[in-house]
PDB file of C-alpha atoms in Angstrom:
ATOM      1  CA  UNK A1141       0.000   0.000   0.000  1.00  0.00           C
ATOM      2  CA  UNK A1142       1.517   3.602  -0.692  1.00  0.00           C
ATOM      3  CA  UNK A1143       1.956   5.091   2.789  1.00  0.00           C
ATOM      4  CA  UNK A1144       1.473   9.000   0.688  1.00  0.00           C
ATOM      5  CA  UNK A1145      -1.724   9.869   0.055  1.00  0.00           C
ATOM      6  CA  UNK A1146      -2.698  10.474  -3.741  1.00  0.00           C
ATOM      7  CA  UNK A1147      -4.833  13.372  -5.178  1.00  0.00           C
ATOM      8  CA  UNK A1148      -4.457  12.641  -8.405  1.00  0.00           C
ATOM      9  CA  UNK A1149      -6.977  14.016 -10.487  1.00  0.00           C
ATOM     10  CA  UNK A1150      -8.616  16.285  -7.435  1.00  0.00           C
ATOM     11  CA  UNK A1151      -8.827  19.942  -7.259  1.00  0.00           C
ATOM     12  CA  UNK A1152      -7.525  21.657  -3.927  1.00  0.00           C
ATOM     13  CA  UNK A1153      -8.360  25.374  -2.987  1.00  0.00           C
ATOM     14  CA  UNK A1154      -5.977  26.713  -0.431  1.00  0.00           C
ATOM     15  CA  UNK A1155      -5.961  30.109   1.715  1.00  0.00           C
ATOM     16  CA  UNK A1156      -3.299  31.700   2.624  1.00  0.00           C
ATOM     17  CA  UNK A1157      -1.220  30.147   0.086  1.00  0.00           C
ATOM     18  CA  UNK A1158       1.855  32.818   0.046  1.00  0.00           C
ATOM     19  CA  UNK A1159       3.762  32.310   2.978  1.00  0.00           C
ATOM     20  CA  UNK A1160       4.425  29.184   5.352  1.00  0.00           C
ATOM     21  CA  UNK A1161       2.586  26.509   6.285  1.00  0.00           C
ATOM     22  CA  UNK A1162      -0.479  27.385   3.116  1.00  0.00           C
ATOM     23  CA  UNK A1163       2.317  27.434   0.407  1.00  0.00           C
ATOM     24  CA  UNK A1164       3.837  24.562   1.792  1.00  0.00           C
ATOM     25  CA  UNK A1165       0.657  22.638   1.924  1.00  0.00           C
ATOM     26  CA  UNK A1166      -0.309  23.705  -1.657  1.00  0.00           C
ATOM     27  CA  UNK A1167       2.774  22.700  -3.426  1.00  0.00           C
ATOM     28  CA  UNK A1168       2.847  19.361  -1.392  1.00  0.00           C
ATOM     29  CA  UNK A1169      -0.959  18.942  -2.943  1.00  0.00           C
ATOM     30  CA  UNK A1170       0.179  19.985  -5.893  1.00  0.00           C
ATOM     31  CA  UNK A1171       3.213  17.056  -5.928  1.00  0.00           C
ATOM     32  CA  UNK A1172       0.930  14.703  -5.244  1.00  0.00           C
ATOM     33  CA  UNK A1173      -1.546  15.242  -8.089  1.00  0.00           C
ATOM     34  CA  UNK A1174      -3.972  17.661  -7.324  1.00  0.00           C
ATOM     35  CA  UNK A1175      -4.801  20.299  -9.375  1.00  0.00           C
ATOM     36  CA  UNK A1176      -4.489  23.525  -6.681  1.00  0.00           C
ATOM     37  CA  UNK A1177      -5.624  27.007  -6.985  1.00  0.00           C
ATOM     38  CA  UNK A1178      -3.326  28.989  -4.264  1.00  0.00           C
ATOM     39  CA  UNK A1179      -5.413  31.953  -2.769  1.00  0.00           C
ATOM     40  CA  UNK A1180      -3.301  34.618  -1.419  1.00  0.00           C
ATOM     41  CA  UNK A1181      -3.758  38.771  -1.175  1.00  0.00           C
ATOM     42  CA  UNK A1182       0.042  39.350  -1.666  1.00  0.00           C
ATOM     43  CA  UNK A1183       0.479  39.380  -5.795  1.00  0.00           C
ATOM     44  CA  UNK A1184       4.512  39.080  -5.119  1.00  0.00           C
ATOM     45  CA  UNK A1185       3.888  36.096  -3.254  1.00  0.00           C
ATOM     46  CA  UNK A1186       2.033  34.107  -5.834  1.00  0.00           C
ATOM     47  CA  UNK A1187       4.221  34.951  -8.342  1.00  0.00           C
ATOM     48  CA  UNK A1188       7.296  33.357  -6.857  1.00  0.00           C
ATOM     49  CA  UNK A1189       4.874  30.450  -5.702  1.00  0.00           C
ATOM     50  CA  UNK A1190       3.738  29.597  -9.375  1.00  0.00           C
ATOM     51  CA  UNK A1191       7.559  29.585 -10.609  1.00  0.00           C
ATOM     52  CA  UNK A1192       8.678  27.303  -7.700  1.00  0.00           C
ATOM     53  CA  UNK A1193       5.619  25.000  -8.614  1.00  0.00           C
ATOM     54  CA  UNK A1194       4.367  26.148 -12.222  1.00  0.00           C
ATOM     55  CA  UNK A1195       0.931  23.745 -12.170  1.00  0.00           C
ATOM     56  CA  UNK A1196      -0.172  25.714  -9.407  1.00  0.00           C
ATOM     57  CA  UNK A1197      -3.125  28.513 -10.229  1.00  0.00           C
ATOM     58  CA  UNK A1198      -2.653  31.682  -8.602  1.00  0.00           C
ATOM     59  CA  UNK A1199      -5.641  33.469  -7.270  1.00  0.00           C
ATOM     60  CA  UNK A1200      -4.944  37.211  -5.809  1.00  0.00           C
ATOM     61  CA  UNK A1201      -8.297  38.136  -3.124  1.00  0.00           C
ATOM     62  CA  UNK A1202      -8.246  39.832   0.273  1.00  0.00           C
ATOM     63  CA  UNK A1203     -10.926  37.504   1.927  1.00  0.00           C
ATOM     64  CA  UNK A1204     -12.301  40.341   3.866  1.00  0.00           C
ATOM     65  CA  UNK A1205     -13.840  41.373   0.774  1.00  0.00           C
ATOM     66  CA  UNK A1206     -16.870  39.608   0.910  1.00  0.00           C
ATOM     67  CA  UNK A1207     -18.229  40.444  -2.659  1.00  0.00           C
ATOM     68  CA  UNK A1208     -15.210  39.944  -4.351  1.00  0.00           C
ATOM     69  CA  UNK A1209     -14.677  36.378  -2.236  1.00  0.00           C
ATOM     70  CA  UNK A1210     -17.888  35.220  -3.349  1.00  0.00           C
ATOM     71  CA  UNK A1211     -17.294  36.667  -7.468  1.00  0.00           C
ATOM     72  CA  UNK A1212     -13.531  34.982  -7.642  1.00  0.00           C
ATOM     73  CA  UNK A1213     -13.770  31.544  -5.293  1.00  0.00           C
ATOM     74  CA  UNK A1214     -17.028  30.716  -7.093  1.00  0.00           C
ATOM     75  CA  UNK A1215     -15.389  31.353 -10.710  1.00  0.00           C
ATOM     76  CA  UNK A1216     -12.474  29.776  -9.723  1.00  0.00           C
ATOM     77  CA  UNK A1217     -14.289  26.613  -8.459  1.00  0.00           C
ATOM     78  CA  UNK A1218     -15.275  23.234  -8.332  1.00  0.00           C
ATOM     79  CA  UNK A1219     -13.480  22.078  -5.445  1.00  0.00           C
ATOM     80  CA  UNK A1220     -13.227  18.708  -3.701  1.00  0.00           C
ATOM     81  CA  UNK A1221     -10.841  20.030  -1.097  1.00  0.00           C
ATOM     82  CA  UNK A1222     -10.425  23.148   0.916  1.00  0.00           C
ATOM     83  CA  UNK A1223      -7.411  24.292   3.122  1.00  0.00           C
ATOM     84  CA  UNK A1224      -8.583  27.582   5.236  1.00  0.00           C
ATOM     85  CA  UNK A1225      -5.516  28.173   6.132  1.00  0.00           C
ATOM     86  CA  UNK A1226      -5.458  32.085   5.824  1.00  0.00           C
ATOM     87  CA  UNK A1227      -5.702  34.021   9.221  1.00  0.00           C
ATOM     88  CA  UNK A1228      -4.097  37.544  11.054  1.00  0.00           C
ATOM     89  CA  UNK A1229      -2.057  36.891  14.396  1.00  0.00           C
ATOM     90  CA  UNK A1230      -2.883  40.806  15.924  1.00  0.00           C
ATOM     91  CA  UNK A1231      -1.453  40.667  19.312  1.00  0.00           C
ATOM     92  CA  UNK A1232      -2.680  42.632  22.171  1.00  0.00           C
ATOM     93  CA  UNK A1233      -2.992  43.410  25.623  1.00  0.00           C
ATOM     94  CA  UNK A1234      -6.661  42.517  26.679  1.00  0.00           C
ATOM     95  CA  UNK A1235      -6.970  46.327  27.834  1.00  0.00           C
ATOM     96  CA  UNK A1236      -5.486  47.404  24.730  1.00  0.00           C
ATOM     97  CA  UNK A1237      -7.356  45.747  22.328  1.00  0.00           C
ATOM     98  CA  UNK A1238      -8.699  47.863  19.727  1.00  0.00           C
ATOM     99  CA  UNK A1239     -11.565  47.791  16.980  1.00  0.00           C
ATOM    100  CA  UNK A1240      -9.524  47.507  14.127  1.00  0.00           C
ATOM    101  CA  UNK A1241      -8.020  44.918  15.153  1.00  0.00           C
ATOM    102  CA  UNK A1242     -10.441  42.876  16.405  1.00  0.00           C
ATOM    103  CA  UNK A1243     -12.746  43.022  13.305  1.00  0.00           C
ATOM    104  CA  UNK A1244      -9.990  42.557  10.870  1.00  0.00           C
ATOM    105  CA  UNK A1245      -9.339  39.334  13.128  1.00  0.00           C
ATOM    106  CA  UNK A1246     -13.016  38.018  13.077  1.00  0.00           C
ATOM    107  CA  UNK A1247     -13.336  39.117   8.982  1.00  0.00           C
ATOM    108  CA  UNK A1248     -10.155  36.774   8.647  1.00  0.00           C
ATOM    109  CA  UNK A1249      -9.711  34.094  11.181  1.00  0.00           C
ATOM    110  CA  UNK A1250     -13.861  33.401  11.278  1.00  0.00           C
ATOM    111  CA  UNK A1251     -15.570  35.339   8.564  1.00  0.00           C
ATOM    112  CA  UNK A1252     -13.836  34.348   5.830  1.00  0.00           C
ATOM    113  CA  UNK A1253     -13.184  30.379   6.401  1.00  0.00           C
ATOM    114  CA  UNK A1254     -17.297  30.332   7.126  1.00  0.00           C
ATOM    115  CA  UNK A1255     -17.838  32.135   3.710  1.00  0.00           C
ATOM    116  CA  UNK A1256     -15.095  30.257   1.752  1.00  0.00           C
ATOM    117  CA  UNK A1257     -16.466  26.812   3.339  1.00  0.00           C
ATOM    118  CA  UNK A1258     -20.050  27.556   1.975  1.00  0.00           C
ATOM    119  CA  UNK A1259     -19.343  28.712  -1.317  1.00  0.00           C
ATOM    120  CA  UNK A1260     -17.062  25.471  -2.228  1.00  0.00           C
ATOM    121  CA  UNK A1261     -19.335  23.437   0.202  1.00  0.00           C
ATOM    122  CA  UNK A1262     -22.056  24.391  -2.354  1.00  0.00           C
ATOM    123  CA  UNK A1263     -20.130  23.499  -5.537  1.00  0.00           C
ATOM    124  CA  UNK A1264     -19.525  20.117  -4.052  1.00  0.00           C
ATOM    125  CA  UNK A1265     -23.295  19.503  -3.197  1.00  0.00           C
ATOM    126  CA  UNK A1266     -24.308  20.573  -6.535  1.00  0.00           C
ATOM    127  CA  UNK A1267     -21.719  18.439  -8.054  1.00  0.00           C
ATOM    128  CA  UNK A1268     -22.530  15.666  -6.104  1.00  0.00           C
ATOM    129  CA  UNK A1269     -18.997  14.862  -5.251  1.00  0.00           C
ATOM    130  CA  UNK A1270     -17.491  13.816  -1.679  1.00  0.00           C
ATOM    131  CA  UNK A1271     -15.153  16.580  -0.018  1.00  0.00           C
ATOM    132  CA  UNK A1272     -12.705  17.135   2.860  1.00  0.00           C
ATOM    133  CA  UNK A1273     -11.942  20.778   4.397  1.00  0.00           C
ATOM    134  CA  UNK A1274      -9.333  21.190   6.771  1.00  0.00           C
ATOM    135  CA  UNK A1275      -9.769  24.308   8.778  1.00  0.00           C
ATOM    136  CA  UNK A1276      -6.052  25.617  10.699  1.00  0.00           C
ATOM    137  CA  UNK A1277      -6.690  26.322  14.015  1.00  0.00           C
ATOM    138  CA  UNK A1278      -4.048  26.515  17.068  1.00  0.00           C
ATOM    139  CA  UNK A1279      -3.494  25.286  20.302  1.00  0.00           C
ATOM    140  CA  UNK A1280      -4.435  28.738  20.960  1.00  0.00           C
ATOM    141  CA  UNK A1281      -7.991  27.869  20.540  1.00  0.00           C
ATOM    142  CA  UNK A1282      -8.168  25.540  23.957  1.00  0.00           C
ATOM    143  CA  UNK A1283      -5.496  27.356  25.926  1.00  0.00           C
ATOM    144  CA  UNK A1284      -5.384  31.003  27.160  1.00  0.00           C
ATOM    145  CA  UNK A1285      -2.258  33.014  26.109  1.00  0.00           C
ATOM    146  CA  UNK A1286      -1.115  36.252  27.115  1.00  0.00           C
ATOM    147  CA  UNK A1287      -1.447  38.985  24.643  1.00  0.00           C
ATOM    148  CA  UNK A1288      -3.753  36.087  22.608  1.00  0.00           C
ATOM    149  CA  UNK A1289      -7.740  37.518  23.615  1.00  0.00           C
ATOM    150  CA  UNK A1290      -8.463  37.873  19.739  1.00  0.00           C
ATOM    151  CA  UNK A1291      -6.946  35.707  18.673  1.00  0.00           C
ATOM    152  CA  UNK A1292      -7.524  32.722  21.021  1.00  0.00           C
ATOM    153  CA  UNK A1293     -10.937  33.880  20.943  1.00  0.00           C
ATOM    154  CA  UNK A1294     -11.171  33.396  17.289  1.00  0.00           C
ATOM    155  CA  UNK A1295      -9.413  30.176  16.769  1.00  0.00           C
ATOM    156  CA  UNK A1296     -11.466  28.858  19.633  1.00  0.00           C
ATOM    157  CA  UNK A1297     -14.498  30.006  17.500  1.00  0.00           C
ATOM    158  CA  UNK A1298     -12.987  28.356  14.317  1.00  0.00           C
ATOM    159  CA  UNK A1299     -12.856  25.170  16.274  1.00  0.00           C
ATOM    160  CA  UNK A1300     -16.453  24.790  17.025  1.00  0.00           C
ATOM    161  CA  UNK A1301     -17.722  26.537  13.594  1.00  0.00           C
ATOM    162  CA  UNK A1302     -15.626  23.420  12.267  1.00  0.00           C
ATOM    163  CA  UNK A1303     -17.588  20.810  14.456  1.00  0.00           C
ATOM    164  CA  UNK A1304     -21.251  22.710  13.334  1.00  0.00           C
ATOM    165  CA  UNK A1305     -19.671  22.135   9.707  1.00  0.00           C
ATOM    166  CA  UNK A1306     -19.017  18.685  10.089  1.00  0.00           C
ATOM    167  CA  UNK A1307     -22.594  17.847  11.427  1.00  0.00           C
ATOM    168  CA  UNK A1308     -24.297  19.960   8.733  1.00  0.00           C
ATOM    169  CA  UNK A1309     -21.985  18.952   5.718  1.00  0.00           C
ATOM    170  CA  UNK A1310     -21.873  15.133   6.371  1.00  0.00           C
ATOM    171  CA  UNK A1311     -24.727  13.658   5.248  1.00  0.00           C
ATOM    172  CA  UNK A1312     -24.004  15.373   1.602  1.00  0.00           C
ATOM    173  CA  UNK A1313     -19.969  13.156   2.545  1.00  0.00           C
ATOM    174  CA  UNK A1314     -18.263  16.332   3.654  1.00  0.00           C
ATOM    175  CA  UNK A1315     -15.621  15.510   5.897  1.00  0.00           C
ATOM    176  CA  UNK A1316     -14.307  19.064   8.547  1.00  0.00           C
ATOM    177  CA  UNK A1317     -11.549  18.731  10.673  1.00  0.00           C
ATOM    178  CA  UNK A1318      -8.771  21.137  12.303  1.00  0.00           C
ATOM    179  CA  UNK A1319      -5.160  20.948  12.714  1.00  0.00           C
ATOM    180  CA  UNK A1320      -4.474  23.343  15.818  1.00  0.00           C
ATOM    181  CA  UNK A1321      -0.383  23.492  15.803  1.00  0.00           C
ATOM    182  CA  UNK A1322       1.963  24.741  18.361  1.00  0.00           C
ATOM    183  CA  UNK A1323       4.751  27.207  17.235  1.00  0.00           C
ATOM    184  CA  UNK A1324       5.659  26.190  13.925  1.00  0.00           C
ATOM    185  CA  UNK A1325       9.023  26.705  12.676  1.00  0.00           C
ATOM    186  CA  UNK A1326       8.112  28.734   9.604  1.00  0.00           C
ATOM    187  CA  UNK A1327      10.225  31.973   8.406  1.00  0.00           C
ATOM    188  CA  UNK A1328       7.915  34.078  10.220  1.00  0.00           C
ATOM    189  CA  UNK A1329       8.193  31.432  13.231  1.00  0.00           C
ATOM    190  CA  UNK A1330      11.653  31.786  13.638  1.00  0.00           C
ATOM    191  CA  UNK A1331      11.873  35.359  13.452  1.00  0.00           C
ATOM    192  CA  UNK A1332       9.350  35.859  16.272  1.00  0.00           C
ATOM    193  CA  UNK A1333      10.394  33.075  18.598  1.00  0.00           C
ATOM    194  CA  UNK A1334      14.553  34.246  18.246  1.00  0.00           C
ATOM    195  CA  UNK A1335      14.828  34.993  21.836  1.00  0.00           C
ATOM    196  CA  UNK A1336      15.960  32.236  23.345  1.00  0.00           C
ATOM    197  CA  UNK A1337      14.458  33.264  26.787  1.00  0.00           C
ATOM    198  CA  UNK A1338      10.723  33.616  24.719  1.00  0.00           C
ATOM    199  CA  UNK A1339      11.428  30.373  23.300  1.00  0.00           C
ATOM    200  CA  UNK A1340      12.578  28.182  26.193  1.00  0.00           C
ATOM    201  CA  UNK A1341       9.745  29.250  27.975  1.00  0.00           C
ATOM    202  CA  UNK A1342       7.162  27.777  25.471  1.00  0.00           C
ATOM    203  CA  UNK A1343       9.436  25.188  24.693  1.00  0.00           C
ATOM    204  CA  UNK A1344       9.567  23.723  28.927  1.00  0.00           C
ATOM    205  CA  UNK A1345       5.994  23.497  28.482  1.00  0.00           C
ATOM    206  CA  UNK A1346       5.842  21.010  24.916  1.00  0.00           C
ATOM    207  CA  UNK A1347       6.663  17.581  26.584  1.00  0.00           C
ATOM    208  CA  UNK A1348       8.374  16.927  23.316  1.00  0.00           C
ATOM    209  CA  UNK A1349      10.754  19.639  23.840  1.00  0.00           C
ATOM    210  CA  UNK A1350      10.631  21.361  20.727  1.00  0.00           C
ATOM    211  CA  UNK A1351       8.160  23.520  17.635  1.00  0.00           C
ATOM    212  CA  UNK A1352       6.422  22.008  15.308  1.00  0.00           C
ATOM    213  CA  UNK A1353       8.228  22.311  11.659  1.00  0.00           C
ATOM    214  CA  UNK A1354       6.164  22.923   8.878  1.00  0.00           C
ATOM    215  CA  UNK A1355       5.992  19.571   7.336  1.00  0.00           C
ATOM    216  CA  UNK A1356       4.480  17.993  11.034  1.00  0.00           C
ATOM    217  CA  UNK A1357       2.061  20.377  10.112  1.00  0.00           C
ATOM    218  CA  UNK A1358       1.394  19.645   6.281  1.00  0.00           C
ATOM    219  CA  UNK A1359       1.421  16.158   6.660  1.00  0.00           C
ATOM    220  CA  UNK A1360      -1.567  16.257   9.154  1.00  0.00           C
ATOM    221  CA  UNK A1361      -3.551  18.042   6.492  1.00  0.00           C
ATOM    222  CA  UNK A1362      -2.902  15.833   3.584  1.00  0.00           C
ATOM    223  CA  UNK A1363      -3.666  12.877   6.136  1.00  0.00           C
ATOM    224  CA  UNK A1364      -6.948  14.952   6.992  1.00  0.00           C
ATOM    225  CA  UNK A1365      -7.592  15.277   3.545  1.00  0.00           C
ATOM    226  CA  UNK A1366      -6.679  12.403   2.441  1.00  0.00           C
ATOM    227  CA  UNK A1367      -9.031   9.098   2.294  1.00  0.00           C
ATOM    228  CA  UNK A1368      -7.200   7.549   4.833  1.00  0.00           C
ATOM    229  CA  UNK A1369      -9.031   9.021   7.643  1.00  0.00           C
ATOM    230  CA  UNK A1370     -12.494   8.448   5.554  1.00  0.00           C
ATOM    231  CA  UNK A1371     -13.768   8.138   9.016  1.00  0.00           C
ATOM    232  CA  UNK A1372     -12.609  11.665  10.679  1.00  0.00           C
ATOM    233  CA  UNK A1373     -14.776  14.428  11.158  1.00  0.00           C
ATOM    234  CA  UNK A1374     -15.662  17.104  13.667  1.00  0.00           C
ATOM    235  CA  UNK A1375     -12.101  16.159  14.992  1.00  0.00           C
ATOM    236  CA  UNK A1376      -9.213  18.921  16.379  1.00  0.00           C
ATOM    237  CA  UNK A1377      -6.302  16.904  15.134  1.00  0.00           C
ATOM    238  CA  UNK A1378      -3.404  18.844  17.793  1.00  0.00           C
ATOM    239  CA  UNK A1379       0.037  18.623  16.536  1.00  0.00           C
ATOM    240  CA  UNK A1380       1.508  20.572  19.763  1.00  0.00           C
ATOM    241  CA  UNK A1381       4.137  18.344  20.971  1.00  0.00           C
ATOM    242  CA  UNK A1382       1.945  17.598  23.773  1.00  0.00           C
ATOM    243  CA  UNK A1383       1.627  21.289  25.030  1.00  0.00           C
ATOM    244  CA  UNK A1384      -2.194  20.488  26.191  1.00  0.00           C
ATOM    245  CA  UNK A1385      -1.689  17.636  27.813  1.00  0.00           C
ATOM    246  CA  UNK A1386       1.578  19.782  30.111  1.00  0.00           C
TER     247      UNK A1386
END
């Protein structure tokens, strides 16, 4: 049996396809067959995306436009899997907190992975075809982190928006699941978790004693994907080292 999942043949829409762990999980789709439209609102990014991994089709949106998220996913569509992997990190004191922030947090992190999810959710029912969506959460969702209210709060929202998916969208054999990842080693990763005093502090509390690299991360969402966990839904599938269980 070949232990890597196959999607030949399949089309894959992925958010936040630019950067990290979305480009990484689009090329890997793409490498295994599928035919992948990357979704990303930095132009510069896509461009050096589709010459690392020419196949790919770029598709330039801000998801917080909702009208122009509903015009280009639906054009750009069928899907038979979704990655909502796009999301804002906006970190705050509590007290500090401001509007902006918090609403371009809920338009990306929430908003725009419930839209997304019903417009290709839709294509798949009228196409009659089976689908998976993986939804990236964080261990942030199911632990409280300092500096984190949005965005715990949102990610913790994203988990349970995933479960209501997954009871609503099976019967038409539409698998939803999360990943919810520790740190993850990604450019961005590094650069914000340099300080080796920030780090060791996260890092005494992973009983694995280390971050997550990017590919611990991708390879949980082509599993999720995947028909190898044709059974798995309404699941939070933690790839944290053990940091909930410390």
């Amino acid at each position: 049996m070949d232990p890597h999942p196959s999607f030949r043949g399949r089309r894959a829409l992925v958010t936040g396809a630019g950067k990290g762990i979305g480009r990484a999980v689009a090329v890997a789709l793409s490498k295994a067959g599928a035919r992948v439209t990357a979704l990303s609102r930095t132009a510069a990014d896509l461009e050096s995306l589709v010459r690392e991994c020419p196949g790919i089709e770029p598709l330039c949106l801000d998801l917080a436009d909702w009208d122009a998220t509903e015009a280009a996913v639906g054009a750009a569509g069928p899907f038979e899997l979704l990655v909502n992997n796009a999301a804002v990190a906006m970190l705050q004191p509590f007290l500090e907190v401001t509007r902006a922030a918090l609403q371009r947090s809920l338009d990306v992190n929430f908003g725009a992975v419930l839209h997304v999810s019903q417009i290709v959710a839709r294509q798949m029912i009228a196409q009659g075809v089976p689908g998976a969506i993986v939804n990236v959460s964080s261990q942030a969702s199911q632990r409280a982190l300092r500096d984190h209210a949005v965005y715990c709060s949102t990610k913790s929202a994203l988990d349970m928006l995933s479960r209501v998916m997954a009871m609503e969208l099976g019967p038409h054999k539409i698998r939803v699941n999360t990943v919810n990842p520790t740190v993850v080693m990604t450019d961005m990763g590094r650069i914000n978790w340099s300080d080796p005093q920030k780090a060791a502090a996260m890092i005494n509390r992973i009983p694995l004693g280390k971050f997550a690299e990017v590919d611990d991360v991708v390879n949980s969402i082509l599993f999720l994907l995947s028909d190898k966990s044709a059974m798995t839904t309404g699941s939070s599938l933690m790839v944290d080292g053990g940091f909930l269980v410390s």
